[in-house]
Amino acid sequence: TTGTLAVANGGTGLTSGFVNGTTNVGKVLQTTSANTTSTTVSSSSSYSAFGNGMDLTLTPSSTSNYFLIIFSTNFDIQSDSREGNYGLWREIGGANNTSLGQMIQLGGKQTKAPGAFIYKDAPNTTSAVRYRIPVRATTGNEILFGGYFGANTSLTIMEIAG
């Protein structure tokens, strides 16, 4: 059937199930992922790419679409007073990396733990978009990132219709 659907709390009605002229809003259009059980060791206070396949590229089909980036891993701080962090880098059409920020801060005490983040990015382009996970040990002391003891590290990117 066709007609106007009521929307609660004073919203506007929808006609024929369309939002912004399309029925695809919120639909997953494409996805890519990488998994590894490798470990990355960092003792540098400068960021370096995670490596081991944690480098993915997707080309959005519309400038109004966005990406949902999901990352999960483990880290091992082998003694007290060591700190580090993970970030997220974006590169559009082969341009230089743009930092989207620090996603996970680690440190202070000796620990082995999981780390994860979910990030929504709207690159506003139809050029290829590359995402990488940079890591660093901010105190300059060694920190293990990733799949030690066979644990899995994964990066998944989904294009969502906007």
Short mmCIF file of N, CA and C in Angstrom, two decimals:
data_model
loop_
_atom_site.label_atom_id
_atom_site.label_comp_id
_atom_site.label_asym_id
_atom_site.label_seq_id
_atom_site.Cartn_x
_atom_site.Cartn_y
_atom_site.Cartn_z
N THR A 1 0.84 -1.19 0.00
CA THR A 1 0.00 0.00 0.00
C THR A 1 0.87 1.24 0.00
N THR A 2 0.28 2.34 -0.38
CA THR A 2 1.01 3.62 -0.36
C THR A 2 0.25 4.58 0.53
N GLY A 3 0.92 5.66 0.90
CA GLY A 3 0.29 6.66 1.75
C GLY A 3 1.31 7.28 2.67
N THR A 4 0.85 7.93 3.71
CA THR A 4 1.72 8.60 4.67
C THR A 4 1.77 7.79 5.94
N LEU A 5 2.99 7.55 6.43
CA LEU A 5 3.19 6.85 7.69
C LEU A 5 3.33 7.87 8.80
N ALA A 6 2.62 7.67 9.87
CA ALA A 6 2.70 8.60 11.01
C ALA A 6 4.05 8.45 11.70
N VAL A 7 4.61 9.57 12.16
CA VAL A 7 5.85 9.56 12.91
C VAL A 7 5.55 10.21 14.25
N ALA A 8 5.93 9.53 15.33
CA ALA A 8 5.60 9.99 16.68
C ALA A 8 6.29 11.30 17.03
N ASN A 9 5.79 11.95 18.04
CA ASN A 9 6.37 13.15 18.64
C ASN A 9 6.56 14.30 17.66
N GLY A 10 5.60 14.54 16.79
CA GLY A 10 5.62 15.72 15.95
C GLY A 10 6.52 15.66 14.74
N GLY A 11 7.05 14.48 14.40
CA GLY A 11 7.89 14.37 13.21
C GLY A 11 7.06 14.46 11.95
N THR A 12 7.73 14.54 10.81
CA THR A 12 7.00 14.59 9.54
C THR A 12 6.71 13.18 9.06
N GLY A 13 5.64 13.03 8.31
CA GLY A 13 5.27 11.71 7.79
C GLY A 13 6.14 11.32 6.61
N LEU A 14 6.28 10.02 6.38
CA LEU A 14 7.03 9.50 5.25
C LEU A 14 6.06 9.02 4.20
N THR A 15 6.35 9.23 2.94
CA THR A 15 5.50 8.76 1.85
C THR A 15 6.18 7.61 1.13
N SER A 16 5.50 6.53 0.94
CA SER A 16 5.98 5.37 0.19
C SER A 16 7.28 4.79 0.74
N GLY A 17 7.59 4.98 2.00
CA GLY A 17 8.77 4.38 2.61
C GLY A 17 10.10 5.00 2.21
N PHE A 18 10.11 6.18 1.64
CA PHE A 18 11.35 6.80 1.20
C PHE A 18 11.88 7.78 2.25
N VAL A 19 13.19 7.80 2.43
CA VAL A 19 13.86 8.77 3.28
C VAL A 19 14.89 9.46 2.39
N ASN A 20 14.81 10.77 2.31
CA ASN A 20 15.71 11.54 1.43
C ASN A 20 15.70 11.02 0.00
N GLY A 21 14.56 10.54 -0.46
CA GLY A 21 14.42 10.10 -1.83
C GLY A 21 14.91 8.69 -2.12
N THR A 22 15.28 7.94 -1.11
CA THR A 22 15.80 6.59 -1.34
C THR A 22 15.31 5.64 -0.26
N THR A 23 15.26 4.37 -0.62
CA THR A 23 14.89 3.33 0.36
C THR A 23 16.13 2.66 0.93
N ASN A 24 17.32 3.06 0.51
CA ASN A 24 18.56 2.39 0.92
C ASN A 24 19.22 2.98 2.16
N VAL A 25 18.69 4.03 2.75
CA VAL A 25 19.36 4.66 3.89
C VAL A 25 19.61 3.62 4.98
N GLY A 26 20.86 3.54 5.42
CA GLY A 26 21.24 2.61 6.47
C GLY A 26 21.61 1.23 5.97
N LYS A 27 21.48 0.98 4.70
CA LYS A 27 21.79 -0.33 4.11
C LYS A 27 23.30 -0.49 3.98
N VAL A 28 23.82 -1.68 4.31
CA VAL A 28 25.23 -1.98 4.11
C VAL A 28 25.44 -2.25 2.62
N LEU A 29 26.27 -1.44 1.97
CA LEU A 29 26.47 -1.53 0.53
C LEU A 29 27.66 -2.41 0.14
N GLN A 30 28.73 -2.32 0.93
CA GLN A 30 29.89 -3.16 0.69
C GLN A 30 30.69 -3.26 1.99
N THR A 31 31.50 -4.30 2.07
CA THR A 31 32.32 -4.50 3.26
C THR A 31 33.64 -5.16 2.89
N THR A 32 34.65 -4.89 3.67
CA THR A 32 35.93 -5.56 3.53
C THR A 32 36.51 -5.76 4.92
N SER A 33 37.32 -6.79 5.08
CA SER A 33 37.89 -7.04 6.41
C SER A 33 39.23 -7.74 6.29
N ALA A 34 40.00 -7.65 7.34
CA ALA A 34 41.30 -8.32 7.44
C ALA A 34 41.43 -8.87 8.85
N ASN A 35 42.05 -10.02 8.96
CA ASN A 35 42.29 -10.66 10.25
C ASN A 35 43.72 -11.16 10.28
N THR A 36 44.33 -11.12 11.45
CA THR A 36 45.68 -11.64 11.60
C THR A 36 45.88 -12.13 13.04
N THR A 37 46.79 -13.07 13.20
CA THR A 37 47.22 -13.49 14.53
C THR A 37 48.66 -13.05 14.79
N SER A 38 49.20 -12.19 13.90
CA SER A 38 50.56 -11.68 14.05
C SER A 38 50.62 -10.62 15.14
N THR A 39 51.81 -10.43 15.66
CA THR A 39 52.05 -9.43 16.69
C THR A 39 52.91 -8.30 16.12
N THR A 40 52.56 -7.06 16.45
CA THR A 40 53.37 -5.90 16.11
C THR A 40 54.00 -5.39 17.41
N VAL A 41 55.30 -5.17 17.38
CA VAL A 41 56.01 -4.67 18.55
C VAL A 41 56.40 -3.22 18.28
N SER A 42 56.10 -2.34 19.22
CA SER A 42 56.49 -0.95 19.07
C SER A 42 57.26 -0.49 20.31
N SER A 43 58.38 0.16 20.06
CA SER A 43 59.10 0.82 21.14
C SER A 43 59.38 2.27 20.76
N SER A 44 58.68 2.74 19.73
CA SER A 44 58.87 4.10 19.24
C SER A 44 57.75 5.01 19.74
N SER A 45 58.10 6.26 20.03
CA SER A 45 57.07 7.22 20.43
C SER A 45 56.41 7.86 19.21
N SER A 46 56.88 7.50 18.00
CA SER A 46 56.25 7.96 16.76
C SER A 46 55.29 6.88 16.27
N TYR A 47 54.19 7.32 15.66
CA TYR A 47 53.25 6.36 15.10
C TYR A 47 53.87 5.60 13.93
N SER A 48 53.53 4.32 13.85
CA SER A 48 53.84 3.52 12.66
C SER A 48 52.63 2.65 12.39
N ALA A 49 52.44 2.29 11.13
CA ALA A 49 51.27 1.50 10.76
C ALA A 49 51.33 0.12 11.41
N PHE A 50 50.18 -0.37 11.83
CA PHE A 50 50.08 -1.67 12.50
C PHE A 50 50.67 -2.77 11.64
N GLY A 51 50.45 -2.73 10.34
CA GLY A 51 50.99 -3.75 9.45
C GLY A 51 50.17 -5.04 9.51
N ASN A 52 50.74 -6.10 9.00
CA ASN A 52 50.10 -7.42 9.03
C ASN A 52 48.70 -7.41 8.45
N GLY A 53 48.48 -6.66 7.36
CA GLY A 53 47.19 -6.66 6.69
C GLY A 53 46.16 -5.69 7.26
N MET A 54 46.51 -4.92 8.26
CA MET A 54 45.56 -3.98 8.86
C MET A 54 45.58 -2.67 8.07
N ASP A 55 45.33 -2.78 6.78
CA ASP A 55 45.41 -1.68 5.83
C ASP A 55 44.36 -1.99 4.76
N LEU A 56 43.22 -1.30 4.79
CA LEU A 56 42.11 -1.64 3.90
C LEU A 56 41.65 -0.42 3.11
N THR A 57 41.16 -0.68 1.89
CA THR A 57 40.69 0.39 1.00
C THR A 57 39.30 0.04 0.47
N LEU A 58 38.41 1.01 0.48
CA LEU A 58 37.09 0.90 -0.14
C LEU A 58 36.84 2.18 -0.93
N THR A 59 36.05 2.07 -2.00
CA THR A 59 35.66 3.23 -2.79
C THR A 59 34.16 3.44 -2.61
N PRO A 60 33.76 4.52 -1.94
CA PRO A 60 32.32 4.74 -1.71
C PRO A 60 31.58 5.01 -3.02
N SER A 61 30.33 4.55 -3.08
CA SER A 61 29.53 4.72 -4.29
C SER A 61 28.82 6.08 -4.34
N SER A 62 28.83 6.82 -3.23
CA SER A 62 28.20 8.14 -3.19
C SER A 62 28.88 8.99 -2.12
N THR A 63 28.92 10.29 -2.34
CA THR A 63 29.51 11.19 -1.35
C THR A 63 28.67 11.29 -0.08
N SER A 64 27.41 10.88 -0.14
CA SER A 64 26.55 10.95 1.06
C SER A 64 26.67 9.71 1.93
N ASN A 65 27.39 8.70 1.49
CA ASN A 65 27.55 7.48 2.28
C ASN A 65 28.65 7.66 3.31
N TYR A 66 28.66 6.77 4.29
CA TYR A 66 29.70 6.83 5.32
C TYR A 66 30.26 5.44 5.55
N PHE A 67 31.36 5.38 6.27
CA PHE A 67 32.00 4.10 6.61
C PHE A 67 31.89 3.86 8.10
N LEU A 68 31.64 2.62 8.45
CA LEU A 68 31.69 2.17 9.84
C LEU A 68 32.94 1.31 9.95
N ILE A 69 33.88 1.72 10.80
CA ILE A 69 35.16 1.04 10.96
C ILE A 69 35.16 0.35 12.31
N ILE A 70 35.43 -0.95 12.31
CA ILE A 70 35.42 -1.75 13.53
C ILE A 70 36.79 -2.41 13.67
N PHE A 71 37.45 -2.17 14.78
CA PHE A 71 38.79 -2.72 15.02
C PHE A 71 38.82 -3.38 16.38
N SER A 72 39.42 -4.56 16.45
CA SER A 72 39.61 -5.22 17.75
C SER A 72 40.95 -5.94 17.76
N THR A 73 41.60 -5.91 18.91
CA THR A 73 42.93 -6.49 19.04
C THR A 73 43.21 -6.78 20.51
N ASN A 74 44.44 -7.06 20.81
CA ASN A 74 44.93 -7.23 22.19
C ASN A 74 46.20 -6.42 22.33
N PHE A 75 46.57 -6.17 23.55
CA PHE A 75 47.85 -5.51 23.80
C PHE A 75 48.48 -6.11 25.05
N ASP A 76 49.79 -5.97 25.13
CA ASP A 76 50.55 -6.51 26.25
C ASP A 76 51.55 -5.46 26.69
N ILE A 77 51.28 -4.88 27.86
CA ILE A 77 52.22 -3.95 28.48
C ILE A 77 52.99 -4.79 29.49
N GLN A 78 54.28 -5.00 29.23
CA GLN A 78 55.03 -6.00 29.97
C GLN A 78 55.58 -5.54 31.31
N SER A 79 55.50 -4.26 31.60
CA SER A 79 55.91 -3.78 32.92
C SER A 79 55.25 -2.43 33.20
N ASP A 80 55.27 -2.03 34.45
CA ASP A 80 54.66 -0.75 34.84
C ASP A 80 55.36 0.43 34.14
N SER A 81 54.68 1.55 34.10
CA SER A 81 55.18 2.82 33.57
C SER A 81 55.39 2.81 32.05
N ARG A 82 54.74 1.91 31.36
CA ARG A 82 54.77 1.92 29.89
C ARG A 82 53.40 2.37 29.40
N GLU A 83 53.41 3.19 28.36
CA GLU A 83 52.16 3.68 27.79
C GLU A 83 52.23 3.64 26.28
N GLY A 84 51.08 3.58 25.66
CA GLY A 84 51.02 3.58 24.20
C GLY A 84 49.60 3.85 23.75
N ASN A 85 49.39 3.88 22.44
CA ASN A 85 48.03 4.05 21.95
C ASN A 85 47.89 3.59 20.51
N TYR A 86 46.64 3.39 20.12
CA TYR A 86 46.23 3.08 18.77
C TYR A 86 45.56 4.32 18.21
N GLY A 87 45.64 4.51 16.91
CA GLY A 87 44.93 5.60 16.26
C GLY A 87 44.21 5.08 15.03
N LEU A 88 43.75 6.01 14.21
CA LEU A 88 43.12 5.67 12.94
C LEU A 88 43.56 6.70 11.91
N TRP A 89 44.12 6.21 10.80
CA TRP A 89 44.56 7.06 9.70
C TRP A 89 43.64 6.85 8.50
N ARG A 90 43.38 7.94 7.78
CA ARG A 90 42.59 7.87 6.55
C ARG A 90 43.39 8.54 5.44
N GLU A 91 43.33 7.94 4.26
CA GLU A 91 44.00 8.48 3.08
C GLU A 91 42.98 8.45 1.94
N ILE A 92 42.74 9.57 1.28
CA ILE A 92 41.76 9.64 0.19
C ILE A 92 42.48 9.87 -1.13
N GLY A 93 42.22 8.98 -2.08
CA GLY A 93 42.76 9.12 -3.43
C GLY A 93 44.27 9.19 -3.48
N GLY A 94 44.96 8.50 -2.58
CA GLY A 94 46.42 8.47 -2.58
C GLY A 94 47.07 9.64 -1.89
N ALA A 95 46.29 10.54 -1.31
CA ALA A 95 46.86 11.69 -0.59
C ALA A 95 47.51 11.22 0.72
N ASN A 96 48.18 12.12 1.40
CA ASN A 96 48.85 11.78 2.65
C ASN A 96 47.85 11.37 3.72
N ASN A 97 48.35 10.66 4.73
CA ASN A 97 47.51 10.23 5.85
C ASN A 97 46.92 11.42 6.58
N THR A 98 45.66 11.28 6.97
CA THR A 98 45.01 12.22 7.86
C THR A 98 44.68 11.46 9.12
N SER A 99 45.13 11.95 10.26
CA SER A 99 44.80 11.30 11.52
C SER A 99 43.36 11.61 11.90
N LEU A 100 42.60 10.56 12.15
CA LEU A 100 41.23 10.74 12.62
C LEU A 100 41.17 10.71 14.14
N GLY A 101 42.33 10.55 14.77
CA GLY A 101 42.40 10.64 16.21
C GLY A 101 42.96 9.41 16.88
N GLN A 102 43.21 9.58 18.16
CA GLN A 102 43.66 8.49 19.02
C GLN A 102 42.42 7.75 19.48
N MET A 103 42.37 6.45 19.26
CA MET A 103 41.17 5.68 19.56
C MET A 103 41.26 4.94 20.89
N ILE A 104 42.45 4.45 21.23
CA ILE A 104 42.62 3.68 22.47
C ILE A 104 43.90 4.12 23.15
N GLN A 105 43.83 4.51 24.41
CA GLN A 105 45.01 4.86 25.21
C GLN A 105 45.33 3.70 26.13
N LEU A 106 46.58 3.30 26.17
CA LEU A 106 47.02 2.16 26.98
C LEU A 106 48.01 2.66 28.02
N GLY A 107 48.08 1.97 29.13
CA GLY A 107 49.23 2.22 29.95
C GLY A 107 49.07 2.35 31.42
N GLY A 108 50.25 2.54 31.99
CA GLY A 108 50.36 2.74 33.41
C GLY A 108 50.84 1.50 34.14
N LYS A 109 50.12 0.41 34.01
CA LYS A 109 50.42 -0.81 34.76
C LYS A 109 50.64 -1.98 33.82
N GLN A 110 51.38 -2.96 34.31
CA GLN A 110 51.58 -4.18 33.55
C GLN A 110 50.23 -4.86 33.33
N THR A 111 49.91 -5.15 32.08
CA THR A 111 48.61 -5.76 31.80
C THR A 111 48.59 -6.40 30.42
N LYS A 112 47.74 -7.37 30.27
CA LYS A 112 47.39 -7.95 28.97
C LYS A 112 45.88 -7.80 28.87
N ALA A 113 45.39 -7.18 27.80
CA ALA A 113 43.95 -6.91 27.71
C ALA A 113 43.52 -6.72 26.26
N PRO A 114 42.23 -6.83 26.01
CA PRO A 114 41.72 -6.51 24.67
C PRO A 114 41.56 -5.01 24.49
N GLY A 115 41.56 -4.58 23.25
CA GLY A 115 41.28 -3.18 22.91
C GLY A 115 40.45 -3.16 21.64
N ALA A 116 39.49 -2.27 21.57
CA ALA A 116 38.62 -2.21 20.39
C ALA A 116 38.03 -0.81 20.25
N PHE A 117 37.63 -0.48 19.02
CA PHE A 117 36.87 0.74 18.80
C PHE A 117 35.97 0.57 17.59
N ILE A 118 34.92 1.38 17.54
CA ILE A 118 34.03 1.50 16.39
C ILE A 118 33.99 2.99 16.05
N TYR A 119 34.20 3.32 14.79
CA TYR A 119 34.28 4.71 14.39
C TYR A 119 33.45 4.92 13.12
N LYS A 120 32.66 5.98 13.10
CA LYS A 120 31.86 6.34 11.92
C LYS A 120 32.57 7.49 11.22
N ASP A 121 32.88 7.30 9.93
CA ASP A 121 33.59 8.31 9.16
C ASP A 121 32.80 8.65 7.90
N ALA A 122 32.64 9.93 7.62
CA ALA A 122 31.97 10.40 6.42
C ALA A 122 32.99 11.13 5.55
N PRO A 123 33.69 10.42 4.66
CA PRO A 123 34.77 11.05 3.90
C PRO A 123 34.32 11.99 2.78
N ASN A 124 33.03 11.98 2.43
CA ASN A 124 32.47 12.91 1.44
C ASN A 124 33.22 12.85 0.11
N THR A 125 33.40 11.64 -0.43
CA THR A 125 34.13 11.45 -1.67
C THR A 125 33.64 10.19 -2.38
N THR A 126 33.99 10.06 -3.66
CA THR A 126 33.80 8.80 -4.37
C THR A 126 35.16 8.28 -4.86
N SER A 127 36.24 8.82 -4.29
CA SER A 127 37.59 8.31 -4.54
C SER A 127 37.89 7.20 -3.54
N ALA A 128 38.88 6.40 -3.86
CA ALA A 128 39.29 5.31 -2.95
C ALA A 128 39.71 5.87 -1.60
N VAL A 129 39.24 5.24 -0.54
CA VAL A 129 39.57 5.65 0.83
C VAL A 129 40.30 4.50 1.51
N ARG A 130 41.49 4.79 2.02
CA ARG A 130 42.33 3.79 2.67
C ARG A 130 42.38 4.09 4.17
N TYR A 131 42.21 3.04 4.98
CA TYR A 131 42.30 3.19 6.43
C TYR A 131 43.43 2.31 6.95
N ARG A 132 44.18 2.87 7.91
CA ARG A 132 45.26 2.12 8.56
C ARG A 132 45.21 2.37 10.06
N ILE A 133 45.74 1.42 10.78
CA ILE A 133 45.79 1.51 12.25
C ILE A 133 47.22 1.81 12.66
N PRO A 134 47.51 3.01 13.14
CA PRO A 134 48.85 3.31 13.64
C PRO A 134 48.96 2.99 15.13
N VAL A 135 50.14 2.56 15.54
CA VAL A 135 50.40 2.27 16.96
C VAL A 135 51.68 2.97 17.38
N ARG A 136 51.79 3.19 18.67
CA ARG A 136 53.04 3.74 19.20
C ARG A 136 53.13 3.44 20.69
N ALA A 137 54.35 3.42 21.17
CA ALA A 137 54.63 3.29 22.60
C ALA A 137 55.07 4.67 23.07
N THR A 138 54.17 5.42 23.67
CA THR A 138 54.44 6.84 23.95
C THR A 138 55.59 7.06 24.91
N THR A 139 55.91 6.09 25.74
CA THR A 139 57.03 6.23 26.66
C THR A 139 58.33 5.72 26.06
N GLY A 140 58.28 5.16 24.83
CA GLY A 140 59.48 4.66 24.19
C GLY A 140 59.87 3.27 24.65
N ASN A 141 59.06 2.66 25.51
CA ASN A 141 59.33 1.30 25.98
C ASN A 141 58.46 0.32 25.20
N GLU A 142 58.95 -0.88 25.01
CA GLU A 142 58.28 -1.87 24.17
C GLU A 142 56.88 -2.25 24.66
N ILE A 143 55.94 -2.24 23.71
CA ILE A 143 54.57 -2.72 23.94
C ILE A 143 54.23 -3.65 22.79
N LEU A 144 53.58 -4.76 23.09
CA LEU A 144 53.15 -5.71 22.07
C LEU A 144 51.71 -5.41 21.70
N PHE A 145 51.45 -5.29 20.41
CA PHE A 145 50.11 -5.04 19.90
C PHE A 145 49.70 -6.23 19.05
N GLY A 146 48.51 -6.74 19.24
CA GLY A 146 47.99 -7.73 18.31
C GLY A 146 47.85 -9.12 18.85
N GLY A 147 48.20 -10.08 17.98
CA GLY A 147 47.79 -11.46 18.18
C GLY A 147 48.74 -12.35 18.94
N TYR A 148 49.41 -11.86 19.96
CA TYR A 148 50.27 -12.74 20.73
C TYR A 148 49.42 -13.88 21.32
N PHE A 149 50.03 -15.01 21.53
CA PHE A 149 49.38 -16.22 22.06
C PHE A 149 48.22 -16.67 21.17
N GLY A 150 48.29 -16.37 19.85
CA GLY A 150 47.27 -16.83 18.92
C GLY A 150 45.99 -16.03 18.90
N ALA A 151 45.93 -14.92 19.63
CA ALA A 151 44.72 -14.08 19.63
C ALA A 151 44.54 -13.45 18.25
N ASN A 152 43.32 -13.11 17.92
CA ASN A 152 43.00 -12.55 16.61
C ASN A 152 42.89 -11.02 16.68
N THR A 153 43.43 -10.35 15.65
CA THR A 153 43.23 -8.92 15.45
C THR A 153 42.42 -8.76 14.18
N SER A 154 41.39 -7.91 14.22
CA SER A 154 40.56 -7.75 13.03
C SER A 154 40.23 -6.29 12.77
N LEU A 155 40.11 -5.97 11.48
CA LEU A 155 39.69 -4.65 11.02
C LEU A 155 38.61 -4.88 9.98
N THR A 156 37.44 -4.28 10.18
CA THR A 156 36.33 -4.41 9.25
C THR A 156 35.83 -3.01 8.89
N ILE A 157 35.57 -2.79 7.61
CA ILE A 157 35.03 -1.51 7.15
C ILE A 157 33.78 -1.80 6.33
N MET A 158 32.70 -1.09 6.66
CA MET A 158 31.45 -1.23 5.93
C MET A 158 31.02 0.12 5.37
N GLU A 159 30.61 0.13 4.10
CA GLU A 159 30.03 1.34 3.52
C GLU A 159 28.52 1.28 3.80
N ILE A 160 28.00 2.34 4.39
CA ILE A 160 26.59 2.44 4.76
C ILE A 160 25.95 3.55 3.92
N ALA A 161 24.79 3.25 3.33
CA ALA A 161 24.09 4.25 2.54
C ALA A 161 23.62 5.39 3.43
N GLY A 162 23.88 6.63 2.98
CA GLY A 162 23.56 7.80 3.79
C GLY A 162 22.37 8.49 3.38
#
